[in-house]
Amino acid sequence: MQAFVHRLSMRHPGDVSSLDALLAQERLAVADIVAVIGKTEGNGGVNDFTRGYFTQSLMALLARHGGEPAEALLRRIPCVLSGGCEGVLSPHYLVIGRRRAAASSRGPALAVGVAMSEPVPPQDVGRAAHIASVAQTVRRAMADAALERPDQVHLVQLKVPALTMATLNPLRAAGLAPVSDDPNKAMALSRVAGAFGVALALGETTLDAEALADAALRDFGCFSHRASVSSGVEVACNEVIVLGMSQAWQGPLRIAHRAMADALDAPAVHDVLDELGLLKGRLQPAAEDAARVAGVLVKCEPDRRGHVRGQRHTMLDDTDINAQRHIRGAVGGLVAGLLGDGRVFVSGGAEHQGPDGGGLIAVIAAAEALA
């Protein structure tokens, strides 16, 4: 099996013309597409409808080219979107797929697996049952990628449901208590459930789902090193994409990752780029090496202690600009500056995803000899 990734730019949140051209030219087939990860220019909050707009446009396009109903495509292709293109971040999306490999050579190479859970009941969102559901779905995605060991996994990208007043009010009317009456806090706790579900599936914790739920937004020493979780009103289930390295897979693509200790952790970014042979002693990749990059995925979080490396930051005190927008712009600029490219998937809301106040970075690139 061989994975492929197309990184495509967009002119607006509903622009799928670049993918339309690839499909029309028969450079890829709808049947081979297994996941999409994208960065749209919305606000990244509960009411960011750019994510749903892109998903609707994408599925309509795939239905037209592949003949499969959009409803069926939604059930098999995870579409993980993060809103907010602050600063130099550029709207784009990664089309991820796999096909039978023609070559006889073997890996290690990029491995891709996907899975979707059953819809998560609103009263379970952000709670132990949600954590257990994510863990089960991650294990299914690993099996789909033929990744037999947790240490083969480099990144688990998830989309989990968010609660709105439209779902909170019926819950209360039915005598059911949501995880929080605040949609924004419920959104954060849903992301936490995703992170802890990954930690549970990958053996990154010895706690069970109930104990992990008790640690949510309390014990920040408990986190997943490889989870990147987004939450949105456009999904009702857990959508999981597992990316790893396996000897059973072929092709030029490789993936590397690092935890980012904080928002200034340029060495972590440098180490990932260097591991993939992209820097060669340079501060930024040369044009021919930059062309080998297929995707850059980052998770980040404003340090809740109010300082970075001993110096005070104001992200949490700013009532004009949301802290998540600050951190996406800051870390996005850091990574884009080292990469020389603004097409970086940077998602805020990294609660229990990487070290507290930090996050993680994963880069997919073609091996030089096969580029």
XYZ file of C-alpha atoms in Angstrom:
371
model
C 0.000 0.000 0.000
C 1.174 3.524 -0.793
C -0.063 6.818 0.674
C -0.296 10.117 -1.175
C -0.912 13.684 -0.011
C -1.878 16.667 -2.164
C -1.521 20.094 -0.503
C -3.955 22.475 -2.218
C -4.563 26.185 -1.720
C -8.019 27.774 -1.546
C -9.251 31.234 -2.521
C -12.199 31.125 -0.102
C -13.687 28.536 2.322
C -15.765 26.884 -0.401
C -13.029 26.781 -3.059
C -12.265 23.212 -4.140
C -11.242 24.107 -7.702
C -7.696 22.740 -7.327
C -9.054 19.334 -6.365
C -11.617 19.579 -9.157
C -8.762 20.002 -11.641
C -6.844 17.004 -10.274
C -9.925 14.807 -10.494
C -10.736 16.028 -14.009
C -7.169 15.258 -15.100
C -7.497 11.785 -13.504
C -4.414 12.416 -11.378
C -6.320 10.837 -8.503
C -9.610 9.013 -8.040
C -12.344 9.702 -5.511
C -12.228 6.057 -4.439
C -8.599 6.493 -3.319
C -9.272 9.515 -1.069
C -9.530 8.537 2.602
C -9.233 11.848 4.496
C -9.026 15.617 4.177
C -7.366 18.016 6.644
C -7.855 21.725 6.041
C -7.253 25.231 7.324
C -10.090 27.703 6.694
C -10.221 31.432 7.361
C -13.024 31.471 9.943
C -12.741 32.343 13.623
C -12.065 28.799 14.825
C -14.811 29.052 17.439
C -18.168 27.445 18.083
C -19.822 29.561 15.384
C -17.159 29.046 12.706
C -19.301 27.876 9.799
C -16.483 28.049 7.255
C -15.679 24.453 8.218
C -19.163 23.258 7.288
C -19.119 25.358 4.113
C -15.889 23.709 2.960
C -17.149 20.232 3.872
C -20.373 20.781 1.922
C -18.450 22.032 -1.121
C -15.971 19.160 -0.908
C -18.546 16.409 -0.657
C -20.613 17.863 -3.509
C -17.499 17.858 -5.709
C -16.528 14.294 -4.784
C -20.092 13.103 -5.362
C -20.088 14.659 -8.837
C -16.786 13.040 -9.815
C -17.196 9.691 -8.092
C -20.907 9.017 -8.358
C -21.147 8.229 -4.655
C -23.814 10.163 -2.693
C -22.482 12.976 -0.513
C -24.116 11.379 2.532
C -22.126 8.185 1.980
C -18.901 10.130 1.437
C -19.431 11.957 4.738
C -19.615 8.594 6.498
C -16.321 7.295 5.094
C -14.045 10.343 4.596
C -13.020 12.234 7.743
C -12.812 15.946 7.006
C -10.877 17.614 9.829
C -10.911 21.382 9.544
C -9.435 24.103 11.718
C -10.655 27.669 11.384
C -8.485 30.735 11.797
C -5.774 31.857 9.357
C -4.267 34.620 11.436
C -1.044 36.350 10.416
C 0.809 34.674 7.557
C -1.179 31.425 7.693
C -2.571 30.566 4.258
C -5.896 28.731 3.710
C -5.246 25.288 2.283
C -6.194 21.628 2.585
C -4.487 18.251 2.420
C -6.122 15.520 0.361
C -4.866 12.235 1.792
C -5.294 8.920 0.056
C -3.852 5.501 -0.549
C -3.631 3.015 -3.389
C -2.089 -0.325 -4.163
C 1.617 0.153 -4.786
C 3.084 -0.964 -8.100
C 6.682 -1.174 -6.874
C 7.987 -4.202 -5.013
C 10.223 -2.222 -2.635
C 9.073 -1.886 0.961
C 9.141 0.863 3.579
C 9.323 2.276 6.019
C 6.905 4.782 4.522
C 3.905 6.874 5.506
C 0.937 4.788 6.630
C -2.615 6.173 6.815
C -5.664 4.799 8.606
C -9.096 6.273 9.263
C -12.137 5.418 11.346
C -15.355 7.034 12.520
C -17.299 6.299 15.677
C -21.016 6.122 16.133
C -22.580 9.541 16.913
C -21.634 10.696 20.411
C -24.749 11.411 22.539
C -24.654 15.110 23.554
C -24.780 14.188 27.247
C -21.601 12.105 26.800
C -19.533 14.776 25.028
C -16.417 15.567 27.074
C -16.999 12.762 29.562
C -15.535 9.303 30.244
C -17.816 7.606 27.709
C -16.526 10.009 25.075
C -12.907 9.215 25.993
C -13.605 5.480 25.694
C -15.313 6.013 22.327
C -12.302 7.917 20.972
C -9.878 5.239 22.204
C -11.859 2.513 20.468
C -12.003 4.540 17.237
C -8.244 5.239 17.313
C -7.557 1.509 17.645
C -9.777 0.853 14.627
C -7.920 3.512 12.618
C -4.585 1.926 13.576
C -5.874 -1.425 12.363
C -7.044 0.242 9.141
C -3.466 1.479 8.628
C -2.002 -1.931 9.534
C -0.060 -0.232 12.340
C 0.455 -2.944 14.903
C 2.324 -0.974 17.582
C 1.675 2.416 19.193
C 5.294 3.452 18.610
C 4.621 3.374 14.856
C 2.096 6.210 15.234
C 3.354 9.783 14.726
C 0.108 11.748 14.744
C -3.562 11.149 15.472
C -5.668 13.911 13.951
C -9.234 14.027 15.251
C -12.445 15.946 14.853
C -14.907 15.660 17.742
C -18.377 17.147 18.287
C -19.053 20.554 19.816
C -22.142 21.539 21.802
C -24.177 24.643 21.049
C -27.151 26.254 22.788
C -29.327 24.390 20.283
C -28.124 21.081 21.770
C -27.669 22.251 25.353
C -31.243 23.475 25.825
C -32.960 20.169 24.847
C -30.530 18.295 27.122
C -31.513 20.403 30.106
C -35.208 20.126 29.213
C -34.829 16.332 29.254
C -33.220 16.447 32.698
C -29.777 15.551 31.330
C -26.748 17.548 32.450
C -24.184 18.525 29.781
C -20.492 18.473 30.613
C -20.718 22.300 30.785
C -23.413 24.926 30.251
C -20.823 27.091 28.493
C -20.479 26.070 24.801
C -16.847 27.230 24.718
C -15.874 25.201 27.785
C -17.838 22.211 26.464
C -15.859 22.562 23.231
C -12.598 22.487 25.203
C -13.698 19.433 27.199
C -14.633 17.652 23.982
C -11.090 18.262 22.721
C -9.756 16.944 26.032
C -11.801 13.767 25.595
C -10.191 13.365 22.186
C -6.685 13.848 23.587
C -7.240 11.435 26.463
C -8.808 8.886 24.120
C -5.638 8.950 22.028
C -3.466 8.640 25.158
C -5.534 5.635 26.240
C -5.321 3.936 22.831
C -1.552 4.504 22.484
C -0.673 3.465 26.033
C 0.524 6.960 26.957
C -1.296 6.760 30.297
C -2.029 4.136 32.924
C -5.281 5.861 33.949
C -8.690 4.605 32.867
C -11.357 6.717 31.164
C -13.065 7.703 34.427
C -9.825 8.868 36.023
C -8.857 10.732 32.872
C -12.214 12.526 32.837
C -11.513 13.669 36.415
C -8.120 15.041 35.286
C -9.627 17.143 32.488
C -8.446 20.774 32.662
C -6.946 20.002 36.100
C -3.854 17.812 35.753
C -1.908 19.219 32.812
C 0.931 16.804 33.448
C -1.365 14.228 31.847
C -1.343 14.593 28.064
C -0.918 12.827 24.752
C 2.302 13.361 22.837
C 0.660 12.585 19.480
C -2.929 13.893 19.585
C -4.180 16.882 17.611
C -7.880 17.459 18.257
C -10.322 19.911 16.705
C -13.951 20.308 17.749
C -16.811 21.562 15.610
C -20.560 21.747 15.227
C -20.301 20.185 11.767
C -19.677 16.670 13.157
C -21.650 14.407 15.473
C -19.124 11.574 15.826
C -15.390 11.149 16.370
C -13.522 11.339 13.070
C -10.017 9.867 13.379
C -7.014 9.973 11.049
C -3.906 8.053 12.121
C -0.567 8.838 10.449
C 2.479 6.694 11.079
C 5.450 4.877 9.593
C 5.401 1.213 8.616
C 7.617 -1.282 6.823
C 4.452 -2.653 5.217
C 3.885 0.584 3.272
C 5.727 1.867 0.198
C 6.316 5.163 -1.541
C 8.299 8.374 -1.047
C 6.388 9.952 1.833
C 7.765 10.097 5.365
C 6.464 11.684 8.568
C 8.315 12.996 11.618
C 7.039 14.733 14.741
C 8.171 16.483 17.909
C 6.525 17.829 21.025
C 6.786 21.620 21.288
C 7.622 22.696 24.838
C 6.198 26.182 24.348
C 5.244 28.785 21.748
C 8.921 29.704 21.171
C 10.204 26.191 20.586
C 11.916 26.796 17.254
C 14.412 23.954 17.924
C 11.562 21.393 17.841
C 10.508 22.678 14.416
C 14.119 22.687 13.251
C 14.637 19.110 14.444
C 11.625 17.810 12.487
C 12.709 19.571 9.293
C 16.276 18.366 9.762
C 15.188 14.765 10.412
C 13.434 14.780 7.048
C 16.538 16.161 5.327
C 14.909 19.476 4.433
C 17.407 21.972 5.875
C 20.921 20.786 4.962
C 22.521 23.434 7.152
C 20.207 26.215 5.973
C 17.871 28.376 8.061
C 15.046 27.577 5.607
C 14.710 24.759 3.084
C 15.985 25.508 -0.404
C 13.318 25.667 -3.101
C 13.913 22.089 -4.261
C 13.637 20.772 -0.695
C 10.616 22.927 0.169
C 8.884 21.338 -2.825
C 9.167 17.965 -1.080
C 6.938 19.101 1.811
C 3.448 17.598 1.558
C 1.950 18.810 4.823
C 2.741 20.585 8.089
C 0.467 20.051 11.099
C 0.831 21.988 14.359
C -1.059 22.097 17.653
C -0.565 24.958 20.101
C -2.004 26.529 23.249
C -1.570 29.840 25.123
C 0.295 29.092 28.332
C -2.434 29.302 30.993
C 0.126 30.397 33.594
C 0.420 33.712 31.782
C 4.076 33.618 30.858
C 6.438 32.101 28.298
C 9.992 31.383 29.494
C 9.552 33.659 32.475
C 8.154 36.602 30.522
C 4.531 37.713 30.853
C 2.218 37.359 27.841
C -1.137 39.119 27.410
C -3.050 36.576 25.338
C -5.341 35.514 28.187
C -6.129 39.110 29.234
C -7.062 40.460 25.794
C -10.820 40.993 25.464
C -10.485 42.268 21.879
C -8.788 39.224 20.353
C -9.405 35.678 21.537
C -6.344 33.955 22.996
C -6.591 31.108 20.490
C -6.339 33.581 17.628
C -3.236 35.101 19.228
C -1.513 31.744 19.613
C -2.367 30.527 16.112
C -0.870 33.685 14.641
C 2.237 33.544 16.848
C 3.097 29.857 16.422
C 1.997 29.922 12.784
C 4.469 32.729 12.135
C 7.242 30.846 13.905
C 6.737 27.652 11.898
C 6.076 29.411 8.582
C 9.222 31.489 9.071
C 11.390 28.420 9.536
C 9.644 26.633 6.678
C 9.387 29.564 4.281
C 5.738 28.744 3.529
C 2.460 29.916 5.095
C 0.568 26.723 4.244
C 0.734 25.406 7.778
C -2.173 23.717 9.554
C -2.072 25.393 12.960
C -4.808 24.497 15.401
C -5.276 26.092 18.810
C -7.049 24.508 21.740
C -4.240 22.095 22.654
C -5.563 21.153 26.082
C -3.713 17.968 27.153
C -2.171 17.746 23.657
C 1.537 18.090 24.221
C 3.146 19.834 27.210
C 1.140 22.542 28.975
C 1.591 25.798 27.062
C 3.174 23.914 24.158
C 1.875 21.417 21.616
C 3.314 19.395 18.780
C 4.466 19.575 15.178
C 4.337 16.871 12.489
C 5.691 17.217 8.961
C 5.036 14.992 5.955
C 7.625 15.143 3.176
C 8.930 13.084 0.294
C 12.259 11.367 0.750
C 14.916 13.153 -1.271
C 15.963 10.160 -3.374
C 12.362 9.577 -4.464
C 11.226 13.209 -4.780
